[in-house]
Short mmCIF file of C-alpha atoms in Angstrom, two decimals:
data_model
loop_
_atom_site.label_atom_id
_atom_site.label_comp_id
_atom_site.label_asym_id
_atom_site.label_seq_id
_atom_site.Cartn_x
_atom_site.Cartn_y
_atom_site.Cartn_z
CA MET A 542 -0.24 0.14 0.06
CA ASP A 543 1.77 3.49 -1.01
CA ARG A 544 1.27 6.62 0.39
CA ASN A 545 -1.07 7.62 -2.08
CA ASP A 546 -3.94 5.46 -0.86
CA GLN A 547 -5.29 7.86 1.47
CA ALA A 548 -8.63 7.88 3.21
CA PRO A 549 -11.09 10.13 1.63
CA ALA A 550 -11.39 14.00 2.52
CA SER A 551 -14.32 13.24 4.45
CA ALA A 552 -12.98 10.56 6.43
CA VAL A 553 -13.07 11.00 10.38
CA GLN A 554 -9.78 12.16 11.85
CA LEU A 555 -9.70 11.42 15.49
CA ASP A 556 -6.42 13.56 16.06
CA PRO A 557 -6.64 16.51 13.14
CA GLN A 558 -2.77 16.91 14.14
CA ALA A 559 -2.23 13.56 12.68
CA HIS A 560 -3.28 13.65 9.35
CA ASP A 561 0.14 12.79 8.12
CA GLY A 562 0.13 9.15 9.82
CA HIS A 563 4.14 10.22 10.73
CA VAL A 564 2.85 13.11 12.91
CA LYS A 565 1.73 12.31 16.82
CA SER A 566 0.87 13.75 19.57
CA ALA A 567 2.68 14.09 22.73
CA GLU A 568 0.63 11.49 24.32
CA GLU A 569 0.41 9.14 21.38
CA LYS A 570 4.39 9.01 21.36
CA ARG A 571 4.38 8.29 25.14
CA TYR A 572 1.93 5.46 24.64
CA LEU A 573 3.92 4.49 21.63
CA ARG A 574 7.16 4.32 23.98
CA LYS A 575 5.41 2.18 26.54
CA LEU A 576 4.34 -0.37 23.81
CA ASP A 577 7.55 -0.78 22.25
CA LEU A 578 9.21 -1.22 26.30
CA CYS A 579 6.87 -3.73 27.36
CA LEU A 580 5.35 -5.49 24.22
CA LEU A 581 7.72 -5.52 21.24
CA THR A 582 10.88 -5.93 23.68
CA PHE A 583 9.10 -8.90 25.66
CA THR A 584 8.59 -10.47 22.32
CA CYS A 585 12.01 -9.77 20.64
CA ILE A 586 13.68 -11.40 24.21
CA SER A 587 11.17 -14.23 23.63
CA GLN A 588 11.84 -14.87 20.07
CA LEU A 589 15.62 -14.90 21.10
CA ILE A 590 15.27 -17.24 23.63
CA LYS A 591 13.05 -19.76 21.26
CA TYR A 592 16.06 -19.33 18.74
CA LEU A 593 18.48 -20.45 21.43
CA ASP A 594 15.96 -23.70 22.36
CA GLN A 595 15.65 -24.33 18.90
CA GLN A 596 19.18 -24.03 18.22
CA ASN A 597 20.71 -25.92 21.43
CA ILE A 598 20.50 -29.18 20.03
CA ASN A 599 22.90 -28.86 17.50
CA PHE A 600 25.36 -27.67 19.95
CA ALA A 601 24.66 -30.43 22.48
CA TYR A 602 25.20 -32.84 19.73
CA THR A 603 28.57 -31.80 19.02
CA SER A 604 29.31 -31.17 22.87
CA GLY A 605 29.17 -34.74 23.95
CA MET A 606 25.63 -35.75 23.40
CA LYS A 607 26.29 -37.87 20.54
CA GLU A 608 28.85 -39.99 22.46
CA SER A 609 26.93 -39.87 25.76
CA LEU A 610 23.80 -41.36 24.01
CA ASN A 611 25.75 -43.54 21.15
CA LEU A 612 24.14 -41.64 18.52
CA TYR A 613 26.28 -42.71 15.36
CA GLY A 614 23.46 -42.83 12.82
CA ASN A 615 21.20 -40.00 11.47
CA GLU A 616 19.47 -39.47 15.05
CA LEU A 617 20.48 -35.28 15.01
CA ASN A 618 18.50 -35.53 11.25
CA TYR A 619 15.52 -37.12 13.14
CA PHE A 620 15.65 -34.47 16.29
CA THR A 621 15.09 -31.75 13.53
CA THR A 622 12.36 -33.76 11.63
CA TYR A 623 10.61 -34.72 14.98
CA PHE A 624 10.65 -31.11 16.14
CA ASN A 625 9.14 -30.07 12.67
CA VAL A 626 6.21 -32.85 12.49
CA GLY A 627 5.33 -31.20 16.11
CA TYR A 628 5.10 -27.83 14.86
CA CYS A 629 3.71 -28.27 11.71
CA ILE A 630 0.65 -30.36 13.16
CA PHE A 631 0.36 -27.58 16.07
CA LEU A 632 0.63 -24.49 14.12
CA VAL A 633 -2.75 -23.81 12.50
CA PRO A 634 -4.71 -25.15 15.55
CA SER A 635 -2.78 -22.77 17.92
CA GLN A 636 -3.01 -19.92 15.95
CA ILE A 637 -6.95 -20.49 16.10
CA MET A 638 -6.74 -21.11 20.20
CA ILE A 639 -4.93 -17.63 20.67
CA THR A 640 -8.02 -15.85 19.52
CA ARG A 641 -10.26 -17.96 21.58
CA PHE A 642 -7.94 -17.92 25.08
CA LYS A 643 -6.00 -14.30 25.82
CA PRO A 644 -2.80 -14.64 23.93
CA ALA A 645 -1.09 -13.55 27.24
CA ILE A 646 -2.23 -16.74 28.89
CA TRP A 647 -2.13 -19.26 25.70
CA LEU A 648 1.66 -17.88 24.52
CA SER A 649 3.07 -18.01 27.89
CA CYS A 650 1.74 -21.18 29.02
CA LEU A 651 3.11 -22.45 25.64
CA GLU A 652 6.48 -20.73 26.37
CA LEU A 653 6.18 -22.66 30.26
CA ILE A 654 5.52 -25.77 28.43
CA TRP A 655 8.53 -25.69 26.13
CA GLY A 656 10.91 -24.30 28.67
CA ALA A 657 9.96 -27.68 31.34
CA LEU A 658 10.52 -29.65 28.10
CA THR A 659 13.89 -28.08 27.41
CA LEU A 660 14.80 -28.79 31.05
CA GLY A 661 13.41 -32.59 30.80
CA LEU A 662 16.50 -32.95 27.85
CA ALA A 663 18.61 -32.66 30.42
CA GLY A 664 17.94 -35.89 31.47
CA VAL A 665 17.51 -38.13 28.91
CA LYS A 666 19.04 -41.23 28.51
CA ASN A 667 18.11 -42.44 25.06
CA HIS A 668 17.73 -41.11 21.44
CA LYS A 669 14.11 -42.31 21.60
CA GLN A 670 13.13 -40.13 24.66
CA VAL A 671 14.86 -37.06 22.80
CA TYR A 672 12.63 -37.62 19.76
CA ALA A 673 9.55 -37.59 21.94
CA ILE A 674 10.44 -34.43 23.81
CA ARG A 675 11.62 -32.65 20.64
CA ALA A 676 8.07 -32.92 19.05
CA PHE A 677 6.47 -31.97 22.05
CA ILE A 678 8.80 -28.55 22.08
CA GLY A 679 7.69 -28.18 18.38
CA ALA A 680 4.22 -28.12 19.40
CA ALA A 681 4.59 -25.88 22.17
CA GLU A 682 6.97 -23.43 19.77
CA SER A 683 4.62 -23.45 17.15
CA SER A 684 2.35 -20.33 18.02
CA ALA A 685 5.10 -18.33 19.20
CA TYR A 686 6.43 -16.62 16.11
CA PRO A 687 3.32 -16.48 14.15
CA GLY A 688 1.16 -15.56 17.59
CA ALA A 689 3.68 -12.57 17.93
CA VAL A 690 3.21 -11.25 14.47
CA ALA A 691 -0.23 -11.29 14.87
CA LEU A 692 -0.18 -9.31 18.16
CA LEU A 693 2.42 -6.94 16.63
CA MET A 694 -0.24 -6.16 13.56
CA THR A 695 -2.56 -5.74 16.22
CA TRP A 696 -1.09 -3.00 18.05
CA TYR A 697 0.62 -1.04 15.25
CA THR A 698 -0.59 1.22 12.86
CA PRO A 699 1.10 0.72 8.89
CA LEU A 700 3.39 3.26 9.74
CA GLU A 701 4.95 1.58 12.48
CA MET A 702 4.43 -2.22 12.07
CA ALA A 703 7.09 -3.49 9.34
CA LYS A 704 9.70 -1.77 11.56
CA ARG A 705 8.48 -3.46 14.60
CA ILE A 706 7.68 -6.61 12.89
CA GLY A 707 11.76 -6.38 11.26
CA PHE A 708 13.28 -5.76 15.07
CA TYR A 709 11.35 -9.19 16.12
CA HIS A 710 12.40 -10.94 13.07
CA SER A 711 16.07 -9.87 13.18
CA CYS A 712 16.25 -11.72 16.56
CA GLN A 713 16.69 -14.80 14.37
CA PRO A 714 20.24 -13.70 13.39
CA ILE A 715 20.94 -12.14 16.66
CA GLY A 716 20.10 -15.74 18.01
CA SER A 717 22.66 -17.29 15.70
CA MET A 718 25.41 -14.90 16.50
CA VAL A 719 25.23 -15.17 20.49
CA ALA A 720 24.26 -18.79 20.80
CA GLY A 721 27.47 -20.27 20.07
CA GLY A 722 28.90 -17.95 22.70
CA LEU A 723 26.58 -18.89 25.30
CA GLN A 724 26.57 -22.31 24.84
CA ALA A 725 30.38 -22.65 25.08
CA ALA A 726 30.59 -20.36 27.98
CA ILE A 727 27.98 -22.69 29.87
CA LEU A 728 30.21 -26.11 28.54
CA LYS A 729 33.37 -24.31 29.94
CA SER A 730 31.82 -23.15 33.16
CA LEU A 731 29.57 -25.73 34.07
CA ASP A 732 30.90 -29.09 32.22
CA GLY A 733 31.00 -31.75 34.81
CA SER A 734 29.60 -29.51 37.74
CA HIS A 735 27.06 -31.53 40.46
CA GLY A 736 28.27 -34.89 37.88
CA LEU A 737 26.67 -33.49 35.24
CA GLU A 738 27.82 -33.36 31.32
CA GLY A 739 28.18 -29.53 29.94
CA TRP A 740 25.87 -30.43 27.23
CA ARG A 741 23.32 -31.35 29.84
CA TRP A 742 23.71 -27.85 31.53
CA THR A 743 23.03 -25.95 28.39
CA PHE A 744 19.58 -27.63 28.17
CA ILE A 745 19.49 -26.24 32.14
CA ILE A 746 20.30 -22.99 31.75
CA ASN A 747 18.21 -22.77 28.25
CA GLY A 748 15.29 -24.24 30.19
CA ILE A 749 15.58 -21.52 33.17
CA MET A 750 16.03 -18.74 30.95
CA THR A 751 12.96 -19.55 28.99
CA ILE A 752 10.52 -20.40 31.60
CA VAL A 753 11.60 -16.80 33.04
CA ILE A 754 10.21 -15.23 29.89
CA ALA A 755 7.64 -17.12 30.11
CA ALA A 756 6.58 -16.01 33.40
CA LEU A 757 7.36 -11.99 32.29
CA GLY A 758 4.72 -12.65 29.36
CA PHE A 759 1.42 -12.97 31.69
CA PHE A 760 2.50 -9.63 32.85
CA MET A 761 3.71 -7.81 29.23
CA ILE A 762 1.53 -9.22 26.78
CA PRO A 763 -1.19 -6.63 26.77
CA ASP A 764 -3.87 -9.34 24.84
CA PHE A 765 -6.51 -7.24 22.38
CA PRO A 766 -7.17 -3.17 22.55
CA ASP A 767 -10.74 -3.59 23.51
CA ARG A 768 -10.06 -6.02 25.76
CA PRO A 769 -6.65 -5.72 27.45
CA ASN A 770 -4.98 -7.74 30.13
CA LYS A 771 -6.02 -7.17 33.46
CA LEU A 772 -2.48 -8.55 34.69
CA ALA A 773 -0.54 -5.63 32.16
CA PHE A 774 -0.20 -3.21 34.95
CA TRP A 775 1.62 -1.19 32.79
CA PHE A 776 -1.46 -0.88 30.45
CA THR A 777 -3.92 1.87 31.66
CA ALA A 778 -7.33 2.54 30.92
CA HIS A 779 -6.02 5.94 29.09
CA ASP A 780 -3.75 3.45 26.91
CA LYS A 781 -6.79 1.54 26.37
CA ARG A 782 -8.54 4.44 24.82
CA ILE A 783 -5.63 5.70 22.85
CA ALA A 784 -5.32 1.97 21.41
CA GLU A 785 -8.77 1.94 20.27
CA ASP A 786 -8.57 5.56 18.65
CA ARG A 787 -5.69 4.52 16.59
CA LEU A 788 -8.01 1.85 15.56
CA LEU A 789 -10.74 3.72 14.36
CA ARG A 790 -8.10 6.15 12.62
CA TRP A 791 -6.52 3.48 10.46
CA ARG A 792 -10.36 2.22 9.94
CA ARG A 793 -9.08 -1.23 11.55
CA VAL A 794 -10.95 -3.46 13.98
CA ALA A 795 -9.80 -5.58 17.30
CA PRO A 796 -9.55 -9.67 16.95
CA ASP A 797 -12.68 -11.67 17.40
CA ALA A 798 -12.13 -15.83 17.69
CA ILE A 799 -11.68 -17.53 14.33
CA ASN A 800 -14.42 -19.60 12.85
CA TRP A 801 -15.52 -21.43 10.00
CA ARG A 802 -16.23 -18.39 8.09
CA THR A 803 -12.73 -16.98 8.52
CA ALA A 804 -11.27 -20.40 7.14
CA LYS A 805 -13.83 -20.17 4.26
CA LYS A 806 -12.92 -16.49 3.39
CA ALA A 807 -8.82 -17.61 3.85
CA ALA A 808 -9.50 -20.27 1.47
CA SER A 809 -11.47 -18.30 -0.97
CA THR A 810 -9.46 -15.33 -1.44
CA ILE A 811 -6.12 -15.23 -3.78
CA ILE A 812 -4.43 -13.35 -1.21
CA THR A 813 -3.87 -16.78 0.65
CA PRO A 814 -2.09 -18.65 -1.79
CA ALA A 815 -0.28 -15.79 -3.41
CA LEU A 816 1.23 -15.14 0.28
CA MET A 817 2.05 -18.83 0.59
CA TRP A 818 4.16 -18.71 -2.48
CA LEU A 819 5.68 -15.51 -1.64
CA TYR A 820 7.18 -16.36 1.86
CA THR A 821 7.71 -19.85 0.76
CA ALA A 822 9.66 -19.03 -2.48
CA SER A 823 11.46 -15.96 -0.48
CA LEU A 824 13.08 -18.62 2.04
CA ILE A 825 13.69 -21.48 -0.25
CA ALA A 826 15.68 -19.35 -2.16
CA VAL A 827 17.88 -18.05 0.37
CA ALA A 828 18.40 -21.00 2.18
CA ALA A 829 21.65 -22.12 0.71
CA VAL A 830 23.33 -19.17 2.72
CA SER A 831 23.19 -21.86 5.46
CA TYR A 832 26.04 -23.81 3.73
CA PHE A 833 28.26 -20.80 3.42
CA ASN A 834 30.68 -21.99 5.63
CA LEU A 835 30.88 -25.28 3.57
CA PHE A 836 32.26 -22.85 0.56
CA LEU A 837 34.33 -21.52 3.23
CA LYS A 838 35.92 -24.93 4.09
CA SER A 839 36.43 -25.94 0.72
CA LEU A 840 38.90 -22.78 -0.48
CA LYS A 841 42.51 -24.08 -0.66
CA HIS A 842 45.80 -21.98 -0.96
CA ALA A 843 48.03 -23.46 -3.84
CA ASP A 844 49.66 -25.71 -1.35
CA GLY A 845 47.13 -27.10 -0.33
CA THR A 846 46.64 -25.62 2.77
CA ALA A 847 42.73 -23.75 4.20
CA VAL A 848 42.54 -20.34 3.51
CA TRP A 849 40.26 -20.51 6.91
CA SER A 850 41.06 -21.27 9.75
CA ALA A 851 38.50 -23.30 12.59
CA GLU A 852 37.94 -20.37 14.27
CA ALA A 853 37.19 -18.11 11.08
CA LEU A 854 34.66 -20.92 10.15
CA SER A 855 32.32 -19.90 12.72
CA ALA A 856 33.78 -16.07 12.42
CA VAL A 857 33.15 -15.02 8.85
CA PRO A 858 29.24 -16.15 8.68
CA MET A 859 28.60 -13.52 11.32
CA VAL A 860 29.63 -10.70 8.93
CA GLY A 861 26.37 -12.22 6.79
CA TYR A 862 24.14 -12.05 9.97
CA THR A 863 25.20 -8.48 10.63
CA ILE A 864 24.07 -7.96 6.85
CA GLN A 865 20.87 -9.56 7.41
CA ILE A 866 19.98 -8.12 10.34
CA LEU A 867 20.88 -4.39 8.81
CA SER A 868 19.05 -5.16 5.73
CA THR A 869 16.53 -6.23 7.95
CA TRP A 870 16.04 -3.16 9.58
CA PHE A 871 16.95 -1.03 6.31
CA PHE A 872 14.14 -2.42 4.23
CA ALA A 873 11.50 -2.40 7.24
CA PHE A 874 11.91 1.34 8.10
CA CYS A 875 11.60 2.17 4.06
CA SER A 876 8.45 0.03 4.01
CA ASP A 877 7.09 1.84 7.08
CA TYR A 878 8.19 5.40 6.37
CA PHE A 879 7.71 5.72 2.39
CA ARG A 880 4.50 3.31 3.12
CA THR A 881 5.59 0.91 0.22
CA ARG A 882 5.35 -2.61 0.49
CA TRP A 883 6.11 -4.39 -3.02
CA LEU A 884 8.39 -1.72 -4.01
CA CYS A 885 10.65 -3.09 -0.60
CA LEU A 886 10.08 -6.42 -1.64
CA LEU A 887 10.83 -6.12 -5.13
CA ALA A 888 14.27 -4.54 -4.24
CA ILE A 889 15.29 -7.64 -2.05
CA ALA A 890 14.11 -9.99 -5.07
CA CYS A 891 16.64 -7.92 -7.22
CA ILE A 892 19.39 -8.46 -5.36
CA GLY A 893 19.16 -12.07 -5.12
CA ILE A 894 18.43 -12.42 -8.84
CA PRO A 895 22.43 -11.32 -9.56
CA SER A 896 23.78 -13.46 -6.82
CA ALA A 897 21.74 -16.53 -7.66
CA THR A 898 22.93 -16.25 -11.24
CA ILE A 899 26.49 -16.07 -10.35
CA LEU A 900 26.23 -18.90 -7.95
CA THR A 901 24.66 -20.91 -11.07
CA ILE A 902 27.54 -20.15 -13.43
CA TRP A 903 29.81 -20.61 -10.44
CA ASN A 904 33.50 -20.58 -12.81
CA VAL A 905 33.68 -17.19 -11.65
CA SER A 906 35.91 -15.54 -9.16
CA THR A 907 36.17 -16.08 -5.97
CA ALA A 908 35.56 -12.50 -4.96
CA ALA A 909 32.20 -12.65 -6.89
CA LYS A 910 31.08 -15.79 -5.10
CA TYR A 911 32.11 -13.88 -1.92
CA TYR A 912 29.94 -11.12 -3.27
CA ALA A 913 27.09 -13.30 -4.14
CA PHE A 914 27.05 -15.03 -0.52
CA PHE A 915 27.13 -12.18 1.08
CA ALA A 916 24.57 -10.29 -0.88
CA LEU A 917 22.04 -13.48 -0.27
CA TYR A 918 22.18 -12.93 3.24
CA ALA A 919 20.66 -9.40 2.39
CA THR A 920 17.75 -11.16 0.68
CA ASN A 921 16.82 -12.87 4.09
CA THR A 922 14.85 -10.05 4.94
CA GLY A 923 11.48 -10.11 3.15
CA ALA A 924 9.36 -11.69 6.22
CA PRO A 925 8.36 -8.77 7.90
CA ILE A 926 7.25 -6.65 5.10
CA ILE A 927 5.22 -10.00 3.63
CA TRP A 928 3.23 -10.10 7.00
CA SER A 929 2.77 -5.77 6.63
CA TRP A 930 1.66 -6.13 3.52
CA MET A 931 -0.71 -8.89 4.48
CA SER A 932 -2.16 -6.36 7.39
CA ASP A 933 -2.45 -3.58 4.26
CA MET A 934 -4.62 -5.46 2.60
CA LEU A 935 -6.86 -7.61 5.39
CA PRO A 936 -7.07 -4.22 7.78
CA THR A 937 -10.79 -5.01 8.63
CA GLU A 938 -9.75 -9.03 9.17
CA PRO A 939 -7.52 -9.70 11.99
CA GLU A 940 -8.83 -13.38 12.30
CA GLN A 941 -7.98 -13.89 8.82
CA ARG A 942 -4.89 -12.76 9.35
CA THR A 943 -3.96 -14.71 12.16
CA LEU A 944 -4.99 -17.63 10.48
CA THR A 945 -3.11 -16.89 7.27
CA ILE A 946 0.02 -16.67 8.98
CA SER A 947 0.04 -19.98 10.15
CA ILE A 948 -0.90 -21.33 6.45
CA CYS A 949 1.78 -19.65 5.09
CA ILE A 950 4.49 -20.98 7.81
CA SER A 951 2.89 -24.27 7.45
CA PHE A 952 3.13 -24.17 3.83
CA TYR A 953 6.60 -23.65 3.98
CA TYR A 954 7.86 -26.20 6.67
CA ALA A 955 5.70 -28.87 4.53
CA ILE A 956 7.55 -28.12 1.37
CA ASN A 957 10.98 -26.96 2.69
CA ALA A 958 11.00 -30.42 4.64
CA TRP A 959 11.24 -32.66 1.48
CA SER A 960 12.74 -30.03 -0.66
CA ASN A 961 15.73 -28.91 0.90
CA PRO A 962 17.59 -32.22 0.50
CA LEU A 963 16.91 -32.59 -3.35
CA ILE A 964 17.89 -28.88 -3.83
CA TYR A 965 21.15 -28.88 -1.73
CA PRO A 966 22.13 -32.42 -1.30
CA ALA A 967 25.32 -32.52 1.13
CA LYS A 968 27.39 -34.49 -1.26
CA GLU A 969 27.28 -31.49 -4.04
CA ALA A 970 28.81 -29.07 -1.61
CA PRO A 971 29.58 -26.39 -1.73
CA HIS A 972 28.59 -26.01 -6.10
CA TYR A 973 25.12 -27.46 -6.15
CA LYS A 974 24.28 -28.88 -9.64
CA HIS A 975 20.53 -28.02 -9.70
CA GLY A 976 20.37 -25.98 -6.23
CA TRP A 977 21.58 -22.73 -7.50
CA GLY A 978 19.34 -22.85 -10.75
CA VAL A 979 16.53 -23.41 -8.49
CA SER A 980 16.96 -20.26 -6.38
CA LEU A 981 17.60 -18.22 -9.47
CA GLY A 982 14.30 -19.96 -10.59
CA LEU A 983 12.79 -19.02 -7.45
CA TYR A 984 13.52 -15.37 -7.50
CA CYS A 985 12.03 -14.36 -10.51
CA SER A 986 8.96 -16.32 -9.55
CA VAL A 987 9.07 -14.04 -6.24
CA VAL A 988 9.26 -11.10 -8.89
CA CYS A 989 6.68 -12.50 -10.97
CA ILE A 990 4.25 -13.29 -7.50
CA ILE A 991 4.90 -9.36 -6.33
CA LEU A 992 3.80 -7.90 -9.35
CA ALA A 993 0.95 -9.91 -9.54
CA LEU A 994 -0.25 -9.63 -5.89
CA ARG A 995 0.81 -5.38 -6.45
CA THR A 996 -2.07 -5.50 -9.66
CA TYR A 997 -4.91 -7.61 -7.68
CA ASP A 998 -4.11 -5.12 -4.75
CA ILE A 999 -5.10 -2.02 -6.97
CA LYS A 1000 -7.96 -3.49 -9.23
CA VAL A 1001 -9.62 -5.35 -6.67
CA ILE A 1002 -8.36 -5.28 -2.84
CA ARG A 1003 -8.26 -1.21 -2.51
CA PRO A 1004 -11.18 -0.62 -3.49
CA ARG A 1005 -13.05 -3.41 -0.97
CA ASN A 1006 -10.93 -1.79 1.60
CA TYR A 1007 -12.45 1.41 0.63
CA ARG A 1008 -15.79 0.33 0.97
CA ALA A 1009 -15.39 -0.77 4.18
CA ARG A 1010 -13.35 2.45 5.66
CA LEU A 1011 -16.86 4.06 4.38
CA ALA A 1012 -18.76 1.56 6.44
CA LEU A 1013 -16.55 1.99 9.76
CA GLU A 1014 -16.59 5.71 9.20
CA GLN A 1015 -20.40 5.54 9.24
CA GLU A 1016 -20.59 3.50 12.29
CA TYR A 1017 -18.15 5.85 14.07
CA LEU A 1018 -20.29 8.67 13.41
CA GLU A 1019 -23.48 7.05 14.66
CA SER A 1020 -21.21 6.50 17.85
CA VAL A 1021 -20.42 9.96 18.05
CA SER A 1022 -24.32 10.93 17.32
CA ALA A 1023 -25.17 8.84 20.49
CA ALA A 1024 -22.63 10.25 22.53
CA GLN A 1025 -23.84 13.91 21.77
CA ALA A 1026 -27.30 12.53 22.43
CA VAL A 1027 -26.09 11.64 26.08
CA LEU A 1028 -23.85 14.58 26.72
CA ASN A 1029 -27.40 16.84 26.27
CA ASP A 1030 -29.14 14.50 29.10
CA GLU A 1031 -28.07 16.40 32.18
CA GLU A 1032 -28.55 13.23 33.59
CA PHE A 1033 -25.39 12.13 31.97
CA GLY A 1034 -23.43 14.64 32.29
CA ALA A 1035 -20.51 13.13 32.99
CA SER A 1036 -19.35 12.63 29.44
CA THR A 1037 -17.78 15.43 27.63
CA LEU A 1038 -16.48 16.21 24.23
CA ASP A 1039 -13.09 18.26 24.09
CA LYS A 1040 -12.35 20.10 21.25
CA ASP A 1041 -8.55 20.33 19.62
CA LYS A 1042 -6.89 23.37 18.83
CA GLN A 1043 -8.57 23.61 15.70
CA GLY A 1044 -11.70 23.22 16.94
CA THR A 1045 -12.51 19.88 15.78
CA THR A 1046 -14.90 17.88 17.77
CA VAL A 1047 -13.28 14.62 18.46
CA VAL A 1048 -14.47 12.03 21.13
CA SER A 1049 -12.32 12.10 24.18
CA VAL A 1050 -14.15 9.65 26.60
CA LEU A 1051 -16.13 7.03 24.45
CA GLU A 1052 -16.36 3.80 24.92
CA HIS A 1053 -16.79 2.02 21.59
CA ASN A 1054 -16.32 -1.42 20.49
CA ILE A 1055 -16.08 -1.82 16.28
CA THR A 1056 -17.56 -5.05 15.02
CA LYS A 1057 -17.89 -6.07 11.59
#
């Protein structure tokens, strides 16, 4: 959605000073700072802990778990497989449940469960126990990312959203950067303590960290603007009014429970399959960056010695993660500031096309390959903008947004489970005979789907959303009329209407619950 897609001149502006969405009153700025400090900070820390919990199995495997449990087959692959199975099966049901239970309760309880299960990994005796626990951890973690994204879409406006989701999303590469150092510190300081091996302590420490953060969720997650969490001590009644005013200003509605109507709408719109492919193709196209260290390991000097030491093989990819983090923030900021999603996504794909082309040719200079790999890190940044674009296209359908996120992520996991070994077989590393060509084709398909969805947005979605905005404005005006009638009755004189500096009448004390 671009900047020129504005509401009609007759549209109700609850804050006339904020006609340019970037301009906010001091009161709203204070509210936004509070929301960032509590909700955004909590979700970012939770995402960081979640990523550590996902990665600790790999570190434990290489730090003594393999020998302790006699894991000399494909057990490590199955650890990931069982996690993904639990994740996929429970993802959509969990997103449905988050709209029926309060997010503060649902998300925090699930995080407590996976924290306890992570602790349980410290006591496993064989690989079968690990399989079972990993499956349940995957189920418990399934709602963390999509649930948090759905919450951020509910609380932030289109000019704030991509940045916040971008900060949240960037906690994944940040987790990759800190995981190794944290796990190594645990292993070094606690190995053998109280008779426990170091790899078991990694699960204990990670589990305790998860449980502590989960407990904070009961107080940090504010639930929904019209139904705030009573345990969120930081969220006042005044904040609730500002939150509801912001919903009205941007012609949005608070979420309701997902039902069959929601599922039918998600299944019947072209938005769902388009976003499924856009999200999945974007991620699979860039999946090869995870094999960057194999490329580094293959480089040899003329005398046959390795170009990079063992320590450097871990350090050099950190540069790529830094590029990914900064690129995520840059594109998310541009997406919000200029209020254009499709152009940012198109720019990301256009970075990927020449990079994938270089790697497809392969017989190029080593410097060109370095450029291609590092540039690919910059393309692993589109998810926050995809979700923000979806939110722009479905402003009055929060339940459909919540369900669509889970469908897209489930589709990606289902495709990636079998496609990744076929596209990037380990025996072909670092030059994948067909993998780089597939990556190039996926980037090209991303460009096509972006342009097609952009056209559909202009031709179909915007006119539909314009009509929905008019309906919301009419409902709001009726609420104002009802409030004015009450104001004129001396018996209900406690309700007041303020006037702003420009003399425009706005509602300052009005309980409203806009429903579809």
